[in-house]
Amino acid sequence: MSAGTPRSLPSSGQKPIQDICHPLSAEECALSRSPDVLNPCSAGERDLILPNGTPVDTSSPASSSSLLNRLQLDDDLDGETRDLFVTVDDPKKHVSTMETYITYRVCTKTTRTEFDLPEYSVRRRYQDFDWLRNKLEESQPTHLIPPLPEKFVMKGVVDRFSEEFVETRRKALDKFLKRVADHPVLSFNEHFNAFLSAKDLNKRQGLALLTKMGESVKYVTGGYKLRARPVEFAAMGDYLDVFTQKLGTIDRIAQRIIKEQSEFLMELREYGPVYSSWSSFEEDLHDPLEGVSGCVSNCSSALEELTEDMSEDFLPVLREYVLYIESMKNVLKKRDQVQAEYETKLEAVVFREDKKTLVPSDVEKCQDRVECFNADLKADWDRWQNNKRQDFRQLLTGMADKNIQYYEKCLAAWESLIPLLQDKQDAKGETN
Amino acid sequence: GQFLGGLGFVMVEKGTSLLKMMEISVAEAEKRTGKNAVNMQETYTVYLIETRPVDAASEGTNPVPDSLWRRYSEFELLRNYLLVTYPFSVVPPLPEKRAEFVWHKLSADNMDPDFVERRRVGLENFLLRVASHPDLSSDKIFYSFLTEENGWKETVFETGFQAKADSRLKALNATFRVKNPDKRFAEMKHYGDELQSVISQLLRVRARAADRLYGVYKVHGNYGRVFSEWSAIEKEMGDGLQSAGHHMDAYAASVDDILEEEEHYADQLKEYLFYADALRAVCRKHELTQYELEMAAQDLTSKKQQREELATGTIRTFSLKGMTSKLFGQETPEQREAKLKMLETQIEEGEELVKERNAECEEFVKSAWVDIERFKEQKDHDLREALISYAIMQISMCKKGIQVWNNAKECFSKM
């Protein structure tokens, strides 16, 4: 990351961020404008750093990231303001004496000044993505981190090096990076930057391992009991519970359909050839019977394609969302913990010093954390709901499309057969 | 023409079909209960046969059709009579006695209303086939089957066809080898074997495929339920999901009609499965006829040889009589004279028999081959039609599928 001369935020308009009140905390903004106000919301001990390199010095206790979120939600529709593009492609197999693994090419195009170059092309393996996700979770615990495809695959059940598996994984990894790149806070994360640009990620990983312990301690605030979960967060939790259930049901249904279709396919593969063997001892009926056999064969191929598509494109996305929800529930739990800690500490202070006007900094810090967390989470939630809607619209429309294509292929096959079947008849009619 | 006195005035020229004179249908089916042969209560189904002269409708009078009720077993009796009486004809088959090649949703129960309905159609088809056959349609017993409710059974038995039936059954089951098989008939029999085998296989696999297809469609119905449940927790997505769910339900429900139509195709195939059997029966009968001719000819040859030996005193063929006479002494000239005379008579009779059988064989071959050719043309035409209607069924199914998924897609896009 380069610290250039401070420039105004690209999408924040004319005013610098310090002067803009957070929409979620208008009242507090008016109250606490004094320079004595504590550090702004921070992720752990680290200060929030603006894209232009300057630390945030805002009077608002709420996170500026949610402001950025709000301003940038519109950008989803307007691709022109996007300044970071990431793709995952070109899987390659690497064979060494120790192990065999796949790497993917990660291409980046950007105009952001945090990056030294406008373009990058690096190779990463799944491990590296996993590392990145862990770093993001640790360093941005108040945010919803997109999920990765499943790490472990049962050997013998799934071929880790088959084209289909690798392609499914590539798509998921691509989606993961795109979601991070589109996130107004996560995309500026230094680990993300390193992931995209560093030639050799290993050194980073080594360093990261050392600091990992220190960081994770910050947010593992266990043992505090939560009084009352705010309604909106309770609603989120409930929604996620039901949604997970429904997704699970849909997954099971889709799997069952695939199974039934596969078994139907098996029968079709036996059915078609019977017409062929029949045609071999018929004269007049030879061509019609062969025609039917060919037709059934075409339908079989179309069905096979449909089943494969559903396996490769539909199911993985469903499962991804289940993972997404799991990590979201964890974030909600963390939020609960942060709130619980604050409430407990606040209670302790209240009972100890009832007449003092200044609350100890420790409690104030907790309060900040709660409010930051809540704001980040709310903004991310809205963003997530929006993305979810788009993703599922796309997913289900895709499913409908695939089925339509299947039927269209079959229709074409049978329609082209009709003239063949009627052919001899007309000829016979003429000669009679 | 034939004047069927006492039963009505119907002129049916041999070679023309009864169907040109008369409308025939199996209009209804009903359940009956009664006492059977061993005096036990039984439930059975009867079918209503309606007949009406063809010109009645064109005259504008449109009278009430004549009708009578018949059981499946009476149809069987009629067919057995035809089989015996017209051994050179490929006799149309009856619909199956028991439901076979069923897939799980289809009942194998004879009393099941769907089965009864399909049987009704099959029986009507049988009557129409017989009524349009150049030889069978002019049969008196067939005519009285259609028009005379009471006493028909007795009439059939009076023809004495059962005696012939027994010997025919024996013949069809016996194994014998024909020395000079007629190539055409051997080929036809082989064709019948292959046709039977391939249609059986086809029906078996089709039934399994139908089962699977049913599963595929029905599971989609579960989407309907889960989309509905899911829509309850969604705001903007709710409506789209809910309506898409309804289309999934419609998709799942559509398979019932699809498979019912396909069952009709299966019935068409089944008819020819059983027709293959009828074809093989004709070929078998020809073999028997040929065999009997060969036996008669063989017998004649051996008798002639015996005569020669007796006349010349040389023993060319081994015979026990010959050996015993050797052991126990030669015969007297008088005995030899008597034997020769007997042989002469036998040879005369034998020659007559061979002539007879030869004529029989030729007659059979001629008639049978005519009907086989007729059958071949009918089969080619019918099966081609069946394949066309099958293709049309598939097209309809595809179009329905496209429509439903397009509807669902529209709902999804509004999510």
Short mmCIF file of C-alpha atoms in Angstrom, two decimals, chain A:
data_model
loop_
_atom_site.label_atom_id
_atom_site.label_comp_id
_atom_site.label_asym_id
_atom_site.label_seq_id
_atom_site.Cartn_x
_atom_site.Cartn_y
_atom_site.Cartn_z
CA MET A 1 0.00 0.00 0.00
CA SER A 2 1.36 3.36 -0.85
CA ALA A 3 0.62 6.43 1.24
CA GLY A 4 0.22 9.13 -1.31
CA THR A 5 -1.03 12.62 -0.75
CA PRO A 6 -4.47 12.51 0.73
CA ARG A 7 -7.17 12.74 -1.86
CA SER A 8 -10.84 12.87 -1.34
CA LEU A 9 -12.67 9.62 -1.43
CA PRO A 10 -13.77 8.81 -4.95
CA SER A 11 -17.41 8.33 -4.20
CA SER A 12 -17.98 10.53 -1.19
CA GLY A 13 -18.56 13.77 -3.04
CA GLN A 14 -16.92 17.01 -2.13
CA LYS A 15 -16.66 16.80 1.65
CA PRO A 16 -13.91 14.89 3.38
CA ILE A 17 -15.16 12.01 5.41
CA GLN A 18 -14.47 13.73 8.72
CA ASP A 19 -17.23 16.18 8.19
CA ILE A 20 -19.90 13.77 7.18
CA CYS A 21 -22.18 12.55 9.89
CA HIS A 22 -22.92 8.87 9.91
CA PRO A 23 -26.54 8.43 8.96
CA LEU A 24 -27.06 5.82 11.63
CA SER A 25 -25.93 8.04 14.44
CA ALA A 26 -27.06 11.52 13.68
CA GLU A 27 -27.62 12.44 17.33
CA GLU A 28 -24.30 11.21 18.57
CA CYS A 29 -22.66 13.13 15.84
CA ALA A 30 -24.04 16.35 17.24
CA LEU A 31 -23.08 15.44 20.79
CA SER A 32 -19.55 14.26 20.50
CA ARG A 33 -17.60 16.57 18.32
CA SER A 34 -14.85 17.25 20.80
CA PRO A 35 -11.34 16.19 20.01
CA ASP A 36 -11.30 14.28 23.29
CA VAL A 37 -13.44 11.72 21.70
CA LEU A 38 -11.79 8.41 21.63
CA ASN A 39 -10.34 6.58 18.77
CA PRO A 40 -12.76 5.79 16.05
CA CYS A 41 -14.01 2.32 15.54
CA SER A 42 -11.16 0.05 14.84
CA ALA A 43 -10.65 -3.46 13.98
CA GLY A 44 -8.81 -4.69 16.97
CA GLU A 45 -5.96 -2.32 17.76
CA ARG A 46 -5.49 -1.24 14.20
CA ASP A 47 -6.93 2.02 13.03
CA LEU A 48 -9.30 2.09 10.15
CA ILE A 49 -7.41 3.37 7.18
CA LEU A 50 -9.09 5.13 4.34
CA PRO A 51 -8.44 4.12 0.77
CA ASN A 52 -6.35 7.16 0.26
CA GLY A 53 -3.99 6.11 2.99
CA THR A 54 -4.97 8.42 5.83
CA PRO A 55 -6.28 7.09 9.09
CA VAL A 56 -9.84 7.92 9.85
CA ASP A 57 -10.23 10.78 12.22
CA THR A 58 -13.92 10.99 12.44
CA SER A 59 -16.10 12.25 15.20
CA SER A 60 -18.62 9.62 14.54
CA PRO A 61 -18.27 6.57 16.72
CA ALA A 62 -19.91 4.54 14.09
CA SER A 63 -17.90 2.89 11.42
CA SER A 64 -17.22 4.84 8.31
CA SER A 65 -17.26 1.62 6.40
CA SER A 66 -21.02 1.51 6.63
CA LEU A 67 -21.12 4.95 5.13
CA LEU A 68 -18.94 3.76 2.33
CA ASN A 69 -21.26 0.78 1.98
CA ARG A 70 -24.25 3.02 1.67
CA LEU A 71 -22.60 5.20 -0.91
CA GLN A 72 -21.26 2.31 -2.83
CA LEU A 73 -24.42 0.19 -2.97
CA ASP A 74 -25.40 2.21 -5.98
CA ASP A 75 -22.12 1.34 -7.58
CA ASP A 76 -23.24 -2.23 -7.94
CA LEU A 77 -25.36 -1.10 -10.81
CA ASP A 78 -22.82 1.23 -12.24
CA GLY A 79 -19.75 -0.70 -13.22
CA GLU A 80 -17.91 2.39 -14.31
CA THR A 81 -16.95 3.39 -10.80
CA ARG A 82 -15.45 0.02 -10.08
CA ASP A 83 -11.73 0.22 -9.95
CA LEU A 84 -10.72 -3.29 -9.13
CA PHE A 85 -11.30 -6.33 -11.32
CA VAL A 86 -10.26 -9.82 -10.37
CA THR A 87 -10.57 -13.14 -12.19
CA VAL A 88 -9.59 -16.70 -11.44
CA ASP A 89 -8.81 -18.95 -14.38
CA ASP A 90 -6.35 -21.29 -16.05
CA PRO A 91 -6.09 -24.19 -13.62
CA LYS A 92 -2.87 -26.18 -13.88
CA LYS A 93 -1.71 -29.35 -12.28
CA HIS A 94 1.64 -29.40 -10.46
CA VAL A 95 3.37 -32.64 -9.70
CA SER A 96 6.20 -32.75 -7.22
CA THR A 97 7.80 -35.54 -5.25
CA MET A 98 5.93 -34.48 -2.13
CA GLU A 99 2.50 -33.79 -3.52
CA THR A 100 0.27 -33.07 -6.50
CA TYR A 101 -1.88 -29.98 -6.51
CA ILE A 102 -3.69 -27.50 -8.70
CA THR A 103 -2.87 -23.81 -9.04
CA TYR A 104 -5.08 -21.13 -10.53
CA ARG A 105 -4.12 -17.92 -12.22
CA VAL A 106 -5.38 -14.82 -10.42
CA CYS A 107 -5.50 -11.75 -12.63
CA THR A 108 -6.01 -8.28 -11.28
CA LYS A 109 -6.66 -5.01 -13.04
CA THR A 110 -6.92 -1.90 -10.94
CA THR A 111 -6.49 1.85 -10.79
CA ARG A 112 -6.25 1.94 -7.04
CA THR A 113 -3.20 3.56 -5.62
CA GLU A 114 -2.89 0.92 -2.93
CA PHE A 115 -1.47 -1.23 -5.67
CA ASP A 116 1.99 -0.54 -7.08
CA LEU A 117 1.05 -1.77 -10.54
CA PRO A 118 -2.15 -1.54 -12.57
CA GLU A 119 -2.06 -5.23 -13.45
CA TYR A 120 -1.08 -8.40 -11.71
CA SER A 121 -1.00 -12.06 -12.62
CA VAL A 122 -0.12 -14.56 -9.93
CA ARG A 123 -0.65 -18.23 -9.36
CA ARG A 124 -2.40 -19.41 -6.22
CA ARG A 125 -3.50 -22.72 -4.85
CA TYR A 126 -6.50 -23.50 -2.63
CA GLN A 127 -4.33 -23.26 0.48
CA ASP A 128 -3.63 -19.65 -0.39
CA PHE A 129 -7.33 -18.83 -0.71
CA ASP A 130 -7.91 -20.50 2.61
CA TRP A 131 -5.16 -18.40 4.16
CA LEU A 132 -6.70 -15.26 2.74
CA ARG A 133 -10.12 -16.09 4.09
CA ASN A 134 -8.74 -16.76 7.55
CA LYS A 135 -6.86 -13.48 7.52
CA LEU A 136 -9.98 -11.62 6.45
CA GLU A 137 -12.04 -13.24 9.17
CA GLU A 138 -9.48 -12.33 11.78
CA SER A 139 -8.78 -8.82 10.60
CA GLN A 140 -12.38 -7.91 9.76
CA PRO A 141 -14.43 -9.77 12.31
CA THR A 142 -17.36 -7.39 12.05
CA HIS A 143 -17.86 -8.14 8.43
CA LEU A 144 -19.40 -11.02 6.56
CA ILE A 145 -16.69 -12.85 4.70
CA PRO A 146 -17.79 -14.76 1.60
CA PRO A 147 -17.32 -18.51 1.75
CA LEU A 148 -14.86 -20.74 0.01
CA PRO A 149 -15.76 -24.04 -1.63
CA GLU A 150 -15.33 -27.00 0.67
CA LYS A 151 -11.78 -27.71 1.68
CA PHE A 152 -11.85 -31.42 2.12
CA VAL A 153 -13.02 -33.87 -0.44
CA MET A 154 -13.24 -37.54 0.25
CA LYS A 155 -10.56 -39.30 -1.70
CA GLY A 156 -11.97 -42.10 -3.74
CA VAL A 157 -15.38 -40.51 -3.85
CA VAL A 158 -14.46 -37.41 -5.76
CA ASP A 159 -11.62 -37.12 -8.22
CA ARG A 160 -9.80 -33.97 -7.12
CA PHE A 161 -8.16 -33.64 -10.49
CA SER A 162 -11.13 -34.27 -12.74
CA GLU A 163 -12.04 -31.47 -15.12
CA GLU A 164 -15.49 -31.08 -13.64
CA PHE A 165 -14.29 -30.81 -10.06
CA VAL A 166 -11.54 -28.35 -10.92
CA GLU A 167 -13.90 -26.22 -12.98
CA THR A 168 -16.53 -26.17 -10.23
CA ARG A 169 -13.87 -25.14 -7.75
CA ARG A 170 -12.46 -22.49 -10.05
CA LYS A 171 -15.88 -20.90 -10.44
CA ALA A 172 -16.35 -20.83 -6.67
CA LEU A 173 -12.91 -19.33 -6.09
CA ASP A 174 -13.57 -16.73 -8.76
CA LYS A 175 -16.84 -15.82 -7.11
CA PHE A 176 -15.14 -15.58 -3.73
CA LEU A 177 -12.51 -13.12 -4.94
CA LYS A 178 -15.10 -11.07 -6.83
CA ARG A 179 -17.25 -10.78 -3.74
CA VAL A 180 -14.26 -9.60 -1.74
CA ALA A 181 -13.21 -7.20 -4.50
CA ASP A 182 -16.72 -5.73 -4.55
CA HIS A 183 -16.82 -5.18 -0.81
CA PRO A 184 -16.06 -1.57 0.11
CA VAL A 185 -14.03 -2.51 3.16
CA LEU A 186 -12.71 -5.99 2.52
CA SER A 187 -11.30 -5.03 -0.86
CA PHE A 188 -8.94 -2.60 0.85
CA ASN A 189 -7.64 -5.18 3.26
CA GLU A 190 -3.86 -5.51 3.12
CA HIS A 191 -3.94 -9.29 3.06
CA PHE A 192 -6.21 -9.17 0.05
CA ASN A 193 -3.75 -6.82 -1.58
CA ALA A 194 -0.89 -9.17 -0.84
CA PHE A 195 -2.86 -12.13 -2.13
CA LEU A 196 -3.41 -10.40 -5.44
CA SER A 197 0.01 -8.89 -5.90
CA ALA A 198 2.73 -10.72 -4.02
CA LYS A 199 4.88 -12.97 -6.15
CA ASP A 200 5.60 -15.26 -3.29
CA LEU A 201 2.85 -15.63 -0.75
CA ASN A 202 4.69 -18.06 1.45
CA LYS A 203 6.75 -15.48 3.27
CA ARG A 204 3.60 -13.60 4.06
CA GLN A 205 1.99 -16.74 5.33
CA GLY A 206 4.91 -17.35 7.63
CA LEU A 207 4.74 -13.86 9.10
CA ALA A 208 1.01 -14.10 9.34
CA LEU A 209 1.27 -17.25 11.35
CA LEU A 210 3.18 -15.45 14.04
CA THR A 211 0.75 -12.61 14.34
CA LYS A 212 -2.23 -14.88 14.01
CA MET A 213 -2.21 -15.79 17.64
CA GLY A 214 -2.08 -12.23 18.81
CA GLU A 215 -4.91 -11.07 16.63
CA SER A 216 -7.30 -13.83 17.34
CA VAL A 217 -7.14 -13.20 21.05
CA LYS A 218 -8.67 -9.79 20.53
CA TYR A 219 -12.04 -11.00 19.48
CA VAL A 220 -12.44 -14.20 21.33
CA THR A 221 -14.45 -12.65 24.05
CA GLY A 222 -16.05 -15.64 25.54
CA GLY A 223 -18.02 -16.18 28.67
CA TYR A 224 -20.20 -13.07 28.79
CA LYS A 225 -23.90 -13.55 28.97
CA LEU A 226 -26.10 -11.55 26.69
CA ARG A 227 -29.15 -9.92 28.20
CA ALA A 228 -31.28 -9.19 25.24
CA ARG A 229 -30.42 -9.48 21.61
CA PRO A 230 -31.66 -6.47 19.67
CA VAL A 231 -34.69 -7.28 17.62
CA GLU A 232 -33.10 -6.76 14.25
CA PHE A 233 -30.23 -9.12 15.00
CA ALA A 234 -32.53 -11.70 16.46
CA ALA A 235 -34.56 -11.45 13.27
CA MET A 236 -31.39 -11.99 11.25
CA GLY A 237 -30.61 -15.10 13.27
CA ASP A 238 -34.10 -16.46 12.80
CA TYR A 239 -34.04 -15.75 9.12
CA LEU A 240 -30.72 -17.52 8.73
CA ASP A 241 -31.98 -20.55 10.60
CA VAL A 242 -35.04 -20.96 8.41
CA PHE A 243 -33.12 -20.11 5.26
CA THR A 244 -30.48 -22.76 6.00
CA GLN A 245 -33.23 -25.28 6.47
CA LYS A 246 -34.85 -24.41 3.18
CA LEU A 247 -31.56 -24.50 1.35
CA GLY A 248 -30.92 -27.92 2.79
CA THR A 249 -34.28 -29.10 1.56
CA ILE A 250 -33.67 -27.67 -1.90
CA ASP A 251 -30.27 -29.38 -1.98
CA ARG A 252 -31.85 -32.71 -1.14
CA ILE A 253 -34.57 -32.26 -3.74
CA ALA A 254 -32.03 -31.33 -6.41
CA GLN A 255 -29.93 -34.36 -5.55
CA ARG A 256 -32.94 -36.61 -5.71
CA ILE A 257 -33.92 -35.22 -9.10
CA ILE A 258 -30.40 -35.80 -10.38
CA LYS A 259 -30.56 -39.37 -9.11
CA GLU A 260 -33.92 -40.07 -10.70
CA GLN A 261 -32.78 -38.47 -13.95
CA SER A 262 -29.64 -40.59 -13.95
CA GLU A 263 -31.66 -43.73 -13.50
CA PHE A 264 -34.07 -42.64 -16.21
CA LEU A 265 -31.05 -42.03 -18.42
CA MET A 266 -29.83 -45.55 -17.76
CA GLU A 267 -33.12 -46.98 -18.96
CA LEU A 268 -33.14 -44.75 -22.03
CA ARG A 269 -29.67 -45.99 -22.95
CA GLU A 270 -31.08 -49.49 -23.01
CA TYR A 271 -34.37 -48.49 -24.63
CA GLY A 272 -33.02 -46.81 -27.77
CA PRO A 273 -30.86 -49.70 -28.98
CA VAL A 274 -33.81 -52.13 -28.80
CA TYR A 275 -35.42 -50.22 -31.65
CA SER A 276 -32.17 -50.58 -33.54
CA SER A 277 -32.03 -54.33 -33.15
CA TRP A 278 -35.67 -54.51 -34.17
CA SER A 279 -34.97 -52.57 -37.32
CA SER A 280 -32.33 -55.11 -38.29
CA PHE A 281 -34.94 -57.73 -39.20
CA GLU A 282 -37.56 -55.45 -40.68
CA GLU A 283 -37.75 -54.18 -44.24
CA ASP A 284 -40.38 -51.49 -44.56
CA LEU A 285 -40.08 -50.57 -40.91
CA HIS A 286 -36.29 -50.48 -40.91
CA ASP A 287 -35.88 -46.74 -41.40
CA PRO A 288 -38.66 -45.64 -39.02
CA LEU A 289 -37.32 -47.89 -36.27
CA GLU A 290 -33.75 -46.71 -36.78
CA GLY A 291 -35.08 -43.17 -36.68
CA VAL A 292 -36.75 -43.72 -33.32
CA SER A 293 -33.56 -45.27 -31.99
CA GLY A 294 -31.57 -42.23 -33.06
CA CYS A 295 -34.11 -39.92 -31.52
CA VAL A 296 -34.00 -41.65 -28.16
CA SER A 297 -30.23 -41.49 -28.31
CA ASN A 298 -30.31 -37.73 -28.88
CA CYS A 299 -32.69 -37.27 -25.96
CA SER A 300 -30.37 -39.35 -23.80
CA SER A 301 -27.44 -37.06 -24.58
CA ALA A 302 -29.52 -34.00 -23.84
CA LEU A 303 -30.57 -35.46 -20.51
CA GLU A 304 -27.01 -36.30 -19.62
CA GLU A 305 -26.02 -32.70 -20.25
CA LEU A 306 -28.85 -31.43 -18.06
CA THR A 307 -27.90 -33.70 -15.19
CA GLU A 308 -24.25 -32.75 -15.42
CA ASP A 309 -25.08 -29.05 -15.50
CA MET A 310 -27.22 -29.35 -12.40
CA SER A 311 -24.47 -31.22 -10.58
CA GLU A 312 -21.75 -28.83 -11.57
CA ASP A 313 -23.50 -25.47 -11.48
CA PHE A 314 -26.55 -25.70 -9.28
CA LEU A 315 -25.58 -27.79 -6.27
CA PRO A 316 -22.22 -26.12 -5.57
CA VAL A 317 -23.85 -22.67 -5.40
CA LEU A 318 -26.45 -23.92 -2.95
CA ARG A 319 -23.78 -25.42 -0.78
CA GLU A 320 -21.73 -22.27 -0.95
CA TYR A 321 -24.65 -20.35 0.51
CA VAL A 322 -24.99 -22.83 3.31
CA LEU A 323 -21.35 -22.19 4.16
CA TYR A 324 -21.93 -18.46 3.84
CA ILE A 325 -24.77 -18.70 6.31
CA GLU A 326 -22.65 -20.69 8.73
CA SER A 327 -19.99 -18.00 8.78
CA MET A 328 -22.67 -15.35 9.10
CA LYS A 329 -24.11 -17.05 12.13
CA ASN A 330 -20.65 -17.01 13.63
CA VAL A 331 -20.38 -13.30 13.03
CA LEU A 332 -23.76 -12.83 14.71
CA LYS A 333 -22.49 -14.84 17.67
CA LYS A 334 -19.39 -12.68 17.88
CA ARG A 335 -21.57 -9.62 17.82
CA ASP A 336 -23.58 -11.03 20.68
CA GLN A 337 -20.36 -11.60 22.58
CA VAL A 338 -19.13 -8.09 22.02
CA GLN A 339 -22.44 -6.72 23.21
CA ALA A 340 -22.46 -9.02 26.20
CA GLU A 341 -18.99 -7.95 27.17
CA TYR A 342 -19.97 -4.31 26.95
CA GLU A 343 -23.13 -4.81 28.99
CA THR A 344 -21.31 -6.72 31.68
CA LYS A 345 -18.55 -4.18 31.96
CA LEU A 346 -21.01 -1.32 31.90
CA GLU A 347 -22.99 -2.88 34.70
CA ALA A 348 -19.85 -3.30 36.77
CA VAL A 349 -18.94 0.34 36.29
CA VAL A 350 -22.41 1.58 37.05
CA PHE A 351 -22.49 -0.27 40.33
CA ARG A 352 -19.03 0.88 41.29
CA GLU A 353 -19.12 4.55 40.36
CA ASP A 354 -22.60 5.84 40.13
CA LYS A 355 -21.98 9.54 40.31
CA LYS A 356 -19.05 9.95 37.92
CA THR A 357 -19.73 11.43 34.51
CA LEU A 358 -16.78 9.91 32.75
CA VAL A 359 -16.95 6.25 32.01
CA PRO A 360 -13.72 4.33 32.05
CA SER A 361 -12.06 4.11 28.67
CA ASP A 362 -12.32 0.36 28.71
CA VAL A 363 -16.10 0.45 28.75
CA GLU A 364 -16.17 3.22 26.20
CA LYS A 365 -14.03 1.12 23.93
CA CYS A 366 -16.50 -1.73 24.31
CA GLN A 367 -19.35 0.57 23.49
CA ASP A 368 -17.57 1.66 20.36
CA ARG A 369 -16.96 -1.89 19.38
CA VAL A 370 -20.61 -2.75 19.78
CA GLU A 371 -21.76 0.16 17.76
CA CYS A 372 -19.17 -0.38 15.05
CA PHE A 373 -20.01 -4.01 14.86
CA ASN A 374 -23.72 -3.35 14.65
CA ALA A 375 -23.29 -0.77 11.94
CA ASP A 376 -20.91 -2.91 9.91
CA LEU A 377 -23.13 -5.90 10.26
CA LYS A 378 -26.27 -4.06 9.29
CA ALA A 379 -24.66 -2.61 6.21
CA ASP A 380 -23.16 -5.94 5.25
CA TRP A 381 -26.47 -7.63 5.88
CA ASP A 382 -28.27 -5.37 3.46
CA ARG A 383 -25.54 -5.89 0.91
CA TRP A 384 -25.73 -9.62 1.49
CA GLN A 385 -29.50 -9.71 1.08
CA ASN A 386 -29.17 -7.85 -2.18
CA ASN A 387 -26.48 -10.16 -3.48
CA LYS A 388 -28.43 -13.17 -2.30
CA ARG A 389 -31.46 -12.04 -4.23
CA GLN A 390 -29.41 -11.59 -7.39
CA ASP A 391 -27.56 -14.85 -6.91
CA PHE A 392 -30.69 -16.88 -6.44
CA ARG A 393 -32.52 -15.17 -9.23
CA GLN A 394 -29.61 -16.07 -11.46
CA LEU A 395 -29.35 -19.60 -10.08
CA LEU A 396 -33.01 -20.48 -10.45
CA THR A 397 -33.36 -18.77 -13.81
CA GLY A 398 -30.35 -20.78 -14.89
CA MET A 399 -32.01 -23.96 -13.73
CA ALA A 400 -35.14 -23.12 -15.69
CA ASP A 401 -33.03 -22.31 -18.74
CA LYS A 402 -31.23 -25.62 -18.63
CA ASN A 403 -34.50 -27.51 -18.45
CA ILE A 404 -35.89 -25.48 -21.34
CA GLN A 405 -32.82 -26.25 -23.41
CA TYR A 406 -33.18 -29.94 -22.65
CA TYR A 407 -36.79 -30.02 -23.83
CA GLU A 408 -35.97 -27.94 -26.89
CA LYS A 409 -33.30 -30.40 -27.93
CA CYS A 410 -35.68 -33.32 -27.51
CA LEU A 411 -38.43 -31.47 -29.34
CA ALA A 412 -36.17 -30.81 -32.30
CA ALA A 413 -35.17 -34.46 -32.44
CA TRP A 414 -38.75 -35.78 -32.45
CA GLU A 415 -40.03 -33.14 -34.85
CA SER A 416 -37.33 -33.99 -37.36
CA LEU A 417 -38.36 -37.64 -37.12
CA ILE A 418 -41.99 -37.12 -38.18
CA PRO A 419 -41.32 -36.53 -41.88
CA LEU A 420 -39.04 -39.57 -41.91
CA LEU A 421 -41.78 -41.70 -40.40
CA GLN A 422 -44.39 -40.43 -42.84
CA ASP A 423 -42.08 -40.62 -45.82
CA LYS A 424 -42.76 -44.09 -47.24
CA GLN A 425 -46.46 -43.65 -46.69
CA ASP A 426 -46.65 -40.67 -48.99
CA ALA A 427 -44.57 -42.46 -51.57
CA LYS A 428 -46.85 -45.44 -51.34
CA GLY A 429 -49.86 -43.20 -51.75
CA GLU A 430 -48.43 -41.80 -54.94
CA THR A 431 -47.67 -45.11 -56.52
CA ASN A 432 -51.07 -46.53 -55.69
#
